[in-house]
Short mmCIF file of C-alpha atoms in Angstrom, two decimals:
data_model
loop_
_atom_site.label_atom_id
_atom_site.label_comp_id
_atom_site.label_asym_id
_atom_site.label_seq_id
_atom_site.Cartn_x
_atom_site.Cartn_y
_atom_site.Cartn_z
CA MET K 1 0.00 0.00 0.00
CA THR K 2 1.47 3.33 -1.08
CA GLY K 3 1.90 6.27 1.26
CA GLY K 4 -0.74 8.24 -0.63
CA LEU K 5 -3.28 5.47 -0.25
CA VAL K 6 -2.52 5.22 3.48
CA LEU K 7 -3.15 8.95 3.86
CA PHE K 8 -6.39 8.71 1.91
CA SER K 9 -7.59 5.70 3.89
CA LEU K 10 -6.83 7.46 7.16
CA PHE K 11 -8.66 10.57 5.91
CA VAL K 12 -11.73 8.48 5.05
CA ALA K 13 -11.67 6.83 8.49
CA VAL K 14 -11.40 10.20 10.23
CA THR K 15 -14.29 11.55 8.15
CA LEU K 16 -16.46 8.56 9.07
CA VAL K 17 -15.79 9.10 12.78
CA GLN K 18 -16.76 12.77 12.44
CA ILE K 19 -19.98 11.83 10.64
CA ILE K 20 -20.84 9.34 13.40
CA TYR K 21 -20.42 12.08 16.03
CA TYR K 22 -22.61 14.43 14.02
CA PHE K 23 -25.37 11.86 13.57
CA PHE K 24 -25.44 10.41 17.08
CA ILE K 25 -24.32 13.34 19.29
CA PHE K 26 -25.04 16.61 17.48
CA LYS K 27 -28.10 15.77 15.39
CA PRO K 28 -30.27 15.17 18.50
CA VAL K 29 -29.50 18.77 19.52
CA ALA K 30 -30.44 20.04 16.06
CA ASN K 31 -33.71 18.07 16.14
CA TYR K 32 -34.49 18.67 19.81
CA THR K 33 -38.09 19.31 20.82
CA PRO K 34 -39.08 19.69 24.48
CA PRO K 35 -40.87 16.66 25.93
CA PRO K 36 -44.65 17.12 26.22
CA LYS K 37 -45.84 18.42 29.57
CA GLU K 38 -48.18 16.11 31.42
CA ALA K 39 -49.14 19.00 33.72
CA SER K 40 -47.82 22.45 34.43
CA GLN K 41 -45.63 22.58 37.50
CA THR K 42 -43.81 25.19 39.51
CA HIS K 43 -41.19 24.64 42.17
CA PRO K 44 -39.89 27.10 44.74
CA VAL K 45 -36.54 28.27 43.38
CA SER K 46 -33.39 29.73 44.93
CA VAL K 47 -31.15 31.60 42.49
CA VAL K 48 -27.54 31.71 43.71
CA ILE K 49 -24.94 34.11 42.31
CA CYS K 50 -21.35 34.47 43.51
CA ALA K 51 -19.62 37.78 42.93
CA ARG K 52 -16.18 39.20 43.59
CA ASP K 53 -15.47 42.81 42.61
CA GLU K 54 -18.45 42.83 40.27
CA ASP K 55 -20.12 46.14 41.17
CA GLU K 56 -20.68 47.21 37.55
CA ASN K 57 -21.96 43.79 36.47
CA LEU K 58 -24.27 43.54 39.47
CA ALA K 59 -25.76 46.96 38.75
CA ARG K 60 -26.19 46.04 35.08
CA ASN K 61 -27.33 42.41 35.22
CA LEU K 62 -28.86 41.60 38.59
CA PRO K 63 -32.12 43.49 37.94
CA GLY K 64 -32.78 41.09 35.07
CA VAL K 65 -32.74 38.23 37.59
CA LEU K 66 -34.80 40.11 40.15
CA VAL K 67 -37.67 41.00 37.77
CA GLN K 68 -38.33 37.45 36.60
CA HIS K 69 -41.99 36.66 35.94
CA TYR K 70 -42.37 33.80 38.38
CA PRO K 71 -45.39 33.78 40.69
CA THR K 72 -44.25 30.84 42.80
CA THR K 73 -42.03 31.31 45.85
CA HIS K 74 -38.46 32.20 44.95
CA GLU K 75 -35.43 34.07 46.21
CA VAL K 76 -32.21 35.51 44.81
CA ILE K 77 -29.04 35.05 46.88
CA VAL K 78 -25.86 36.96 46.07
CA VAL K 79 -22.69 35.84 47.82
CA ASN K 80 -20.37 38.85 47.87
CA ASP K 81 -17.01 37.14 48.16
CA ASN K 82 -14.42 39.47 49.70
CA SER K 83 -15.03 42.30 47.23
CA TYR K 84 -12.92 45.44 47.44
CA ASP K 85 -15.04 47.50 45.06
CA ASP K 86 -18.50 49.03 45.61
CA SER K 87 -20.42 45.73 45.34
CA LYS K 88 -21.63 46.02 48.94
CA TYR K 89 -23.23 49.39 48.27
CA VAL K 90 -24.74 48.35 44.94
CA LEU K 91 -26.36 45.34 46.59
CA SER K 92 -27.58 47.46 49.51
CA GLU K 93 -29.34 49.81 47.09
CA LEU K 94 -30.90 46.93 45.15
CA LYS K 95 -32.22 45.40 48.38
CA LYS K 96 -34.26 48.54 49.01
CA THR K 97 -36.25 47.88 45.83
CA PHE K 98 -36.21 44.10 45.59
CA LYS K 99 -37.34 42.33 48.74
CA LYS K 100 -36.53 38.85 47.42
CA LEU K 101 -32.82 39.69 47.28
CA SER K 102 -30.64 38.25 50.05
CA VAL K 103 -26.97 39.13 50.37
CA ILE K 104 -24.27 37.09 52.10
CA GLU K 105 -21.11 39.06 52.84
CA LEU K 106 -17.92 36.98 53.06
CA GLU K 107 -15.00 38.83 54.61
CA GLN K 108 -12.27 36.22 54.78
CA GLU K 109 -10.87 33.61 52.42
CA ALA K 110 -11.42 29.88 52.91
CA LYS K 111 -8.04 28.28 53.54
CA GLY K 112 -7.30 25.26 51.40
CA ILE K 113 -10.32 25.74 49.12
CA PRO K 114 -9.18 27.74 46.10
CA GLY K 115 -11.59 29.16 43.56
CA LYS K 116 -15.32 29.73 43.72
CA LYS K 117 -16.45 26.58 45.52
CA PHE K 118 -16.52 27.93 49.07
CA PRO K 119 -18.74 30.98 48.38
CA LEU K 120 -20.97 28.86 46.14
CA SER K 121 -21.29 26.22 48.86
CA ILE K 122 -22.29 28.90 51.36
CA GLY K 123 -24.94 30.21 48.97
CA ILE K 124 -26.38 26.74 48.35
CA LYS K 125 -26.47 25.90 52.05
CA GLU K 126 -28.27 29.17 52.81
CA ALA K 127 -30.82 28.60 50.03
CA LYS K 128 -34.30 28.03 51.38
CA HIS K 129 -35.59 25.98 48.46
CA GLU K 130 -34.75 22.58 47.01
CA VAL K 131 -34.27 23.73 43.41
CA VAL K 132 -31.11 25.82 43.08
CA LEU K 133 -30.58 27.86 39.90
CA LEU K 134 -27.07 29.16 39.23
CA THR K 135 -25.75 31.97 37.08
CA ASP K 136 -22.90 34.49 37.22
CA ALA K 137 -22.75 38.19 38.01
CA ASP K 138 -21.74 38.97 34.43
CA CYS K 139 -24.83 37.19 33.05
CA THR K 140 -28.37 38.38 32.53
CA PRO K 141 -31.40 36.23 31.61
CA ALA K 142 -32.43 36.44 27.97
CA SER K 143 -36.07 36.84 29.04
CA GLU K 144 -38.24 37.30 32.09
CA HIS K 145 -39.23 33.63 31.79
CA TRP K 146 -35.75 32.21 32.40
CA MET K 147 -36.53 30.99 35.91
CA ALA K 148 -39.85 29.44 34.88
CA LYS K 149 -38.39 27.66 31.85
CA MET K 150 -35.42 26.20 33.72
CA GLN K 151 -37.48 24.86 36.64
CA GLU K 152 -40.02 23.21 34.31
CA ALA K 153 -37.46 20.51 33.51
CA PHE K 154 -37.55 19.18 37.08
CA THR K 155 -39.93 16.34 36.43
CA PRO K 156 -39.90 13.32 38.79
CA GLY K 157 -36.43 11.79 38.95
CA ILE K 158 -34.63 14.80 37.45
CA GLU K 159 -31.95 16.30 39.68
CA VAL K 160 -29.75 18.19 37.20
CA VAL K 161 -30.82 20.64 34.47
CA LEU K 162 -28.40 22.01 31.89
CA GLY K 163 -29.03 25.38 30.24
CA TYR K 164 -27.29 27.47 27.59
CA GLY K 165 -25.10 30.43 28.54
CA ALA K 166 -24.72 32.47 25.35
CA TYR K 167 -22.59 35.51 24.63
CA GLN K 168 -23.83 38.82 23.29
CA LYS K 169 -23.53 39.45 19.56
CA LEU K 170 -21.01 42.19 18.80
CA PRO K 171 -19.08 43.23 15.67
CA GLY K 172 -15.73 41.66 14.89
CA MET K 173 -14.19 38.25 14.26
CA LEU K 174 -13.22 37.68 17.90
CA ASN K 175 -16.88 37.84 18.87
CA LYS K 176 -17.76 35.28 16.21
CA ILE K 177 -14.99 32.96 17.38
CA ILE K 178 -16.05 33.24 21.05
CA ARG K 179 -19.69 32.56 20.19
CA TRP K 180 -18.74 29.70 17.86
CA GLU K 181 -16.61 28.03 20.55
CA THR K 182 -19.40 28.50 23.11
CA PHE K 183 -21.97 27.06 20.69
CA HIS K 184 -19.65 24.18 19.78
CA THR K 185 -19.13 23.32 23.45
CA ALA K 186 -22.87 23.52 24.16
CA MET K 187 -23.62 21.26 21.22
CA GLN K 188 -21.34 18.69 22.84
CA TYR K 189 -22.64 18.80 26.41
CA PHE K 190 -26.27 18.95 25.27
CA GLY K 191 -25.65 16.16 22.77
CA TYR K 192 -23.98 13.86 25.26
CA ALA K 193 -26.73 14.53 27.81
CA LEU K 194 -29.42 13.68 25.23
CA ALA K 195 -27.47 10.51 24.40
CA GLY K 196 -27.58 9.50 28.08
CA MET K 197 -23.95 10.45 28.83
CA PRO K 198 -24.01 13.88 30.53
CA TYR K 199 -20.52 15.12 31.30
CA MET K 200 -20.65 18.84 32.12
CA GLY K 201 -22.67 22.02 32.52
CA VAL K 202 -21.77 25.70 32.62
CA GLY K 203 -22.17 27.83 35.73
CA ARG K 204 -23.66 30.66 33.67
CA ASN K 205 -26.88 28.65 33.41
CA LEU K 206 -27.16 25.53 35.53
CA SER K 207 -29.64 24.10 38.01
CA TYR K 208 -29.77 21.16 40.38
CA ARG K 209 -31.50 19.98 43.53
CA LYS K 210 -29.91 20.60 46.91
CA GLN K 211 -30.29 16.92 47.73
CA VAL K 212 -27.88 15.92 44.94
CA PHE K 213 -25.43 18.50 46.28
CA TYR K 214 -25.65 17.14 49.84
CA ARG K 215 -25.74 13.48 48.79
CA ASN K 216 -22.39 13.97 47.06
CA LYS K 217 -20.98 16.00 49.98
CA GLY K 218 -20.93 19.18 47.96
CA PHE K 219 -17.61 19.95 46.31
CA THR K 220 -15.57 17.93 48.79
CA ALA K 221 -14.12 15.61 46.14
CA ILE K 222 -12.93 18.52 44.00
CA ASN K 223 -12.18 21.21 46.59
CA HIS K 224 -8.46 20.95 45.85
CA ILE K 225 -9.04 21.93 42.20
CA PRO K 226 -9.38 25.72 41.75
CA SER K 227 -12.03 25.51 39.01
CA GLY K 228 -14.67 22.92 38.18
CA ASP K 229 -17.53 24.04 40.42
CA ASP K 230 -19.78 23.56 37.38
CA ASP K 231 -18.32 21.04 34.92
CA LEU K 232 -16.46 18.75 37.35
CA PHE K 233 -19.35 18.66 39.80
CA ILE K 234 -21.78 17.74 37.02
CA ASN K 235 -19.29 15.22 35.66
CA ARG K 236 -19.48 13.41 38.98
CA VAL K 237 -23.19 13.61 39.81
CA ALA K 238 -25.04 13.59 36.48
CA HIS K 239 -26.17 10.41 34.77
CA LYS K 240 -28.65 9.22 32.18
CA SER K 241 -31.75 9.12 34.36
CA ASN K 242 -31.28 12.24 36.52
CA THR K 243 -30.32 14.86 33.90
CA ALA K 244 -32.41 17.03 31.58
CA VAL K 245 -31.61 19.83 29.15
CA VAL K 246 -33.47 23.06 28.43
CA ILE K 247 -33.02 24.39 24.89
CA ASP K 248 -35.32 27.39 24.68
CA PRO K 249 -34.40 30.99 23.75
CA ASP K 250 -36.37 32.24 26.76
CA ALA K 251 -34.20 30.09 29.04
CA PHE K 252 -30.80 31.31 27.81
CA THR K 253 -28.52 33.64 29.72
CA LEU K 254 -26.39 36.30 28.02
CA SER K 255 -22.90 37.41 28.96
CA ALA K 256 -20.62 40.14 27.69
CA PRO K 257 -17.76 38.45 25.79
CA LYS K 258 -14.10 39.28 26.22
CA ARG K 259 -12.94 42.20 24.08
CA THR K 260 -9.32 41.18 23.50
CA TRP K 261 -7.67 37.97 22.33
CA GLU K 262 -5.44 37.83 25.41
CA GLU K 263 -8.36 38.08 27.85
CA TRP K 264 -10.20 35.33 26.02
CA ARG K 265 -7.08 33.14 25.86
CA LYS K 266 -6.65 33.39 29.64
CA GLN K 267 -10.33 32.61 30.22
CA LYS K 268 -10.28 29.50 28.01
CA SER K 269 -6.97 28.30 29.45
CA ARG K 270 -8.55 28.29 32.92
CA HIS K 271 -11.48 26.26 31.63
CA PHE K 272 -9.24 23.67 29.98
CA THR K 273 -7.42 22.84 33.21
CA THR K 274 -10.43 20.87 34.46
CA ALA K 275 -10.91 18.57 31.46
CA LYS K 276 -8.16 16.18 32.59
CA HIS K 277 -10.27 15.42 35.68
CA TYR K 278 -13.31 14.17 33.73
CA LYS K 279 -14.27 10.52 33.84
CA ARG K 280 -12.09 8.36 31.64
CA SER K 281 -14.91 7.48 29.24
CA HIS K 282 -15.72 11.15 28.74
CA ARG K 283 -12.07 12.03 28.17
CA PHE K 284 -11.81 9.30 25.54
CA LEU K 285 -14.93 10.34 23.63
CA LEU K 286 -14.15 14.05 23.77
CA GLY K 287 -10.53 13.42 22.84
CA LEU K 288 -11.47 11.19 19.90
CA TYR K 289 -13.82 13.87 18.57
CA SER K 290 -11.22 16.63 18.91
CA LEU K 291 -8.50 14.49 17.32
CA THR K 292 -10.62 13.50 14.31
CA HIS K 293 -11.90 17.08 13.96
CA PHE K 294 -8.28 18.26 13.81
CA LEU K 295 -7.20 15.50 11.40
CA PHE K 296 -10.18 16.09 9.09
CA TYR K 297 -8.66 19.41 8.03
CA VAL K 298 -5.00 18.41 8.33
CA LEU K 299 -5.21 15.20 6.28
CA PHE K 300 -7.37 16.67 3.52
CA PRO K 301 -4.60 18.75 1.82
CA PHE K 302 -2.10 15.88 2.16
CA SER K 303 -4.61 13.50 0.60
CA LEU K 304 -5.13 15.98 -2.25
CA ILE K 305 -1.40 16.23 -2.89
CA PHE K 306 -0.28 12.64 -2.42
CA PHE K 307 -3.36 10.80 -3.67
CA ASP K 308 -5.92 11.31 -6.43
CA TRP K 309 -7.48 14.72 -5.72
CA ARG K 310 -10.80 13.66 -7.26
CA TRP K 311 -11.21 10.82 -4.78
CA SER K 312 -10.06 13.02 -1.89
CA LEU K 313 -12.77 15.58 -2.58
CA ILE K 314 -15.55 13.02 -2.07
CA PRO K 315 -15.15 12.33 1.68
CA PHE K 316 -14.34 15.99 2.32
CA ALA K 317 -17.49 17.15 0.54
CA VAL K 318 -19.66 14.52 2.27
CA GLY K 319 -18.26 15.45 5.69
CA LEU K 320 -18.74 19.16 5.08
CA ILE K 321 -22.32 18.69 3.84
CA VAL K 322 -23.25 16.61 6.89
CA LYS K 323 -21.75 19.27 9.16
CA ALA K 324 -23.52 22.09 7.31
CA LEU K 325 -26.95 20.47 7.57
CA VAL K 326 -26.67 19.59 11.25
CA LEU K 327 -25.03 22.84 12.28
CA LYS K 328 -27.62 24.98 10.53
CA LYS K 329 -30.47 23.50 12.56
CA ALA K 330 -28.47 23.40 15.79
CA MET K 331 -27.51 27.07 15.39
CA GLN K 332 -31.15 27.98 14.91
CA LYS K 333 -32.04 26.13 18.13
CA LEU K 334 -29.36 27.96 20.10
CA GLY K 335 -29.90 31.41 18.62
CA GLU K 336 -26.63 31.50 16.69
CA ALA K 337 -28.02 31.29 13.15
CA ASP K 338 -25.95 34.25 11.94
CA LEU K 339 -22.79 32.15 12.40
CA TRP K 340 -23.83 29.53 9.85
CA LYS K 341 -22.40 31.34 6.83
CA TRP K 342 -19.08 31.45 8.66
CA PHE K 343 -19.05 27.81 9.72
CA PRO K 344 -16.50 26.45 7.16
CA LEU K 345 -13.97 29.04 8.33
CA LEU K 346 -14.81 28.68 12.03
CA ASP K 347 -14.83 24.88 11.91
CA ALA K 348 -11.44 24.80 10.19
CA TRP K 349 -10.14 27.38 12.68
CA MET K 350 -10.67 24.80 15.44
CA CYS K 351 -7.39 23.21 14.31
CA PHE K 352 -5.57 26.27 15.65
CA TYR K 353 -7.83 26.29 18.70
CA TYR K 354 -6.71 22.79 19.65
CA ILE K 355 -3.04 23.70 19.15
CA ILE K 356 -3.35 26.89 21.22
CA PHE K 357 -5.23 25.42 24.17
CA ALA K 358 -4.03 21.80 24.33
CA PRO K 359 -1.06 22.78 26.57
CA ALA K 360 -3.53 24.14 29.14
CA LEU K 361 -4.57 20.54 29.86
CA TYR K 362 -1.21 20.04 31.55
CA ARG K 363 -0.75 23.39 33.27
CA ARG K 364 -1.30 23.98 36.96
CA PRO K 365 -4.48 26.07 37.26
CA SER K 366 -4.65 29.43 39.01
CA LYS K 367 -5.92 29.30 42.58
CA HIS K 368 -8.06 32.39 42.13
CA TRP K 369 -11.47 32.39 40.50
CA LYS K 370 -11.32 36.13 39.77
#
């Protein structure tokens, strides 16, 4: 077998693996329809937000959480974690208008528990209600029905609900890349959850029952890891029968994206440090997808050059068409339809993404969450 034929055969195999992922993991997201409701239900909800030096974000975004249209009992808890800015005064002013707002002031660091887990644990323990809904200070709900939509997924047996934390649409290629990466990640964690293999959620829009938090002794197993209060916790407690997803524009949250490449690089590098702690099966499946995604674009030009270009175009075209069809519908579901015309460029750009951020898997993470 010639070297060119080996390259072509490997390219075909990589393309087939990518198509399998798209059909069995991503297509369910593209075709997702909410399960029919047997009866309307409302649960008392505790929203928990941790903030450190977030006075501007709290003033801008917290009112969107506090004015939710939700007639059932609920509360909003903000854990002000050792802030040096004017967060205390912003929260004090908001409390005068919004009686459902509770503020917990932390004034000393938790020794031996780096990151956000200690303030988040305090907020969850102080929550009065069983259903806990999490978001961040730099997020605002996409609608006044966010709370209602997220809690609807807590049917009998469901303990974990995954939502979508989107980024605001702004001009420029960096914004498109940030939103593409966020969409691409969401397509994976939604897809795996729908396939019965949930592996993560994002703290910008995540909900679970307090009993699952207490049953697993909170963040005890991951307290030594600075990050992971969302994805690592869900990786340990979520499974096929206790996890649901909410894919509804009214249930999204919106965040302001980073404005510079360096800020975004630092943010993503912190996120990557937790992936090595996922369950082995999740690491294998995610790694296989990333590897074949990378090789799909790397092997294609080599196959063109060293094998018959006419044959090489066939698997590439088939793979790209499958991606285009699935991504178009998935982007419509997640409110990112404007990115579809850019998808060939953005999907190919992921090769550089993997090269840039792969080293972060082996770096020691920062001990600070802000």
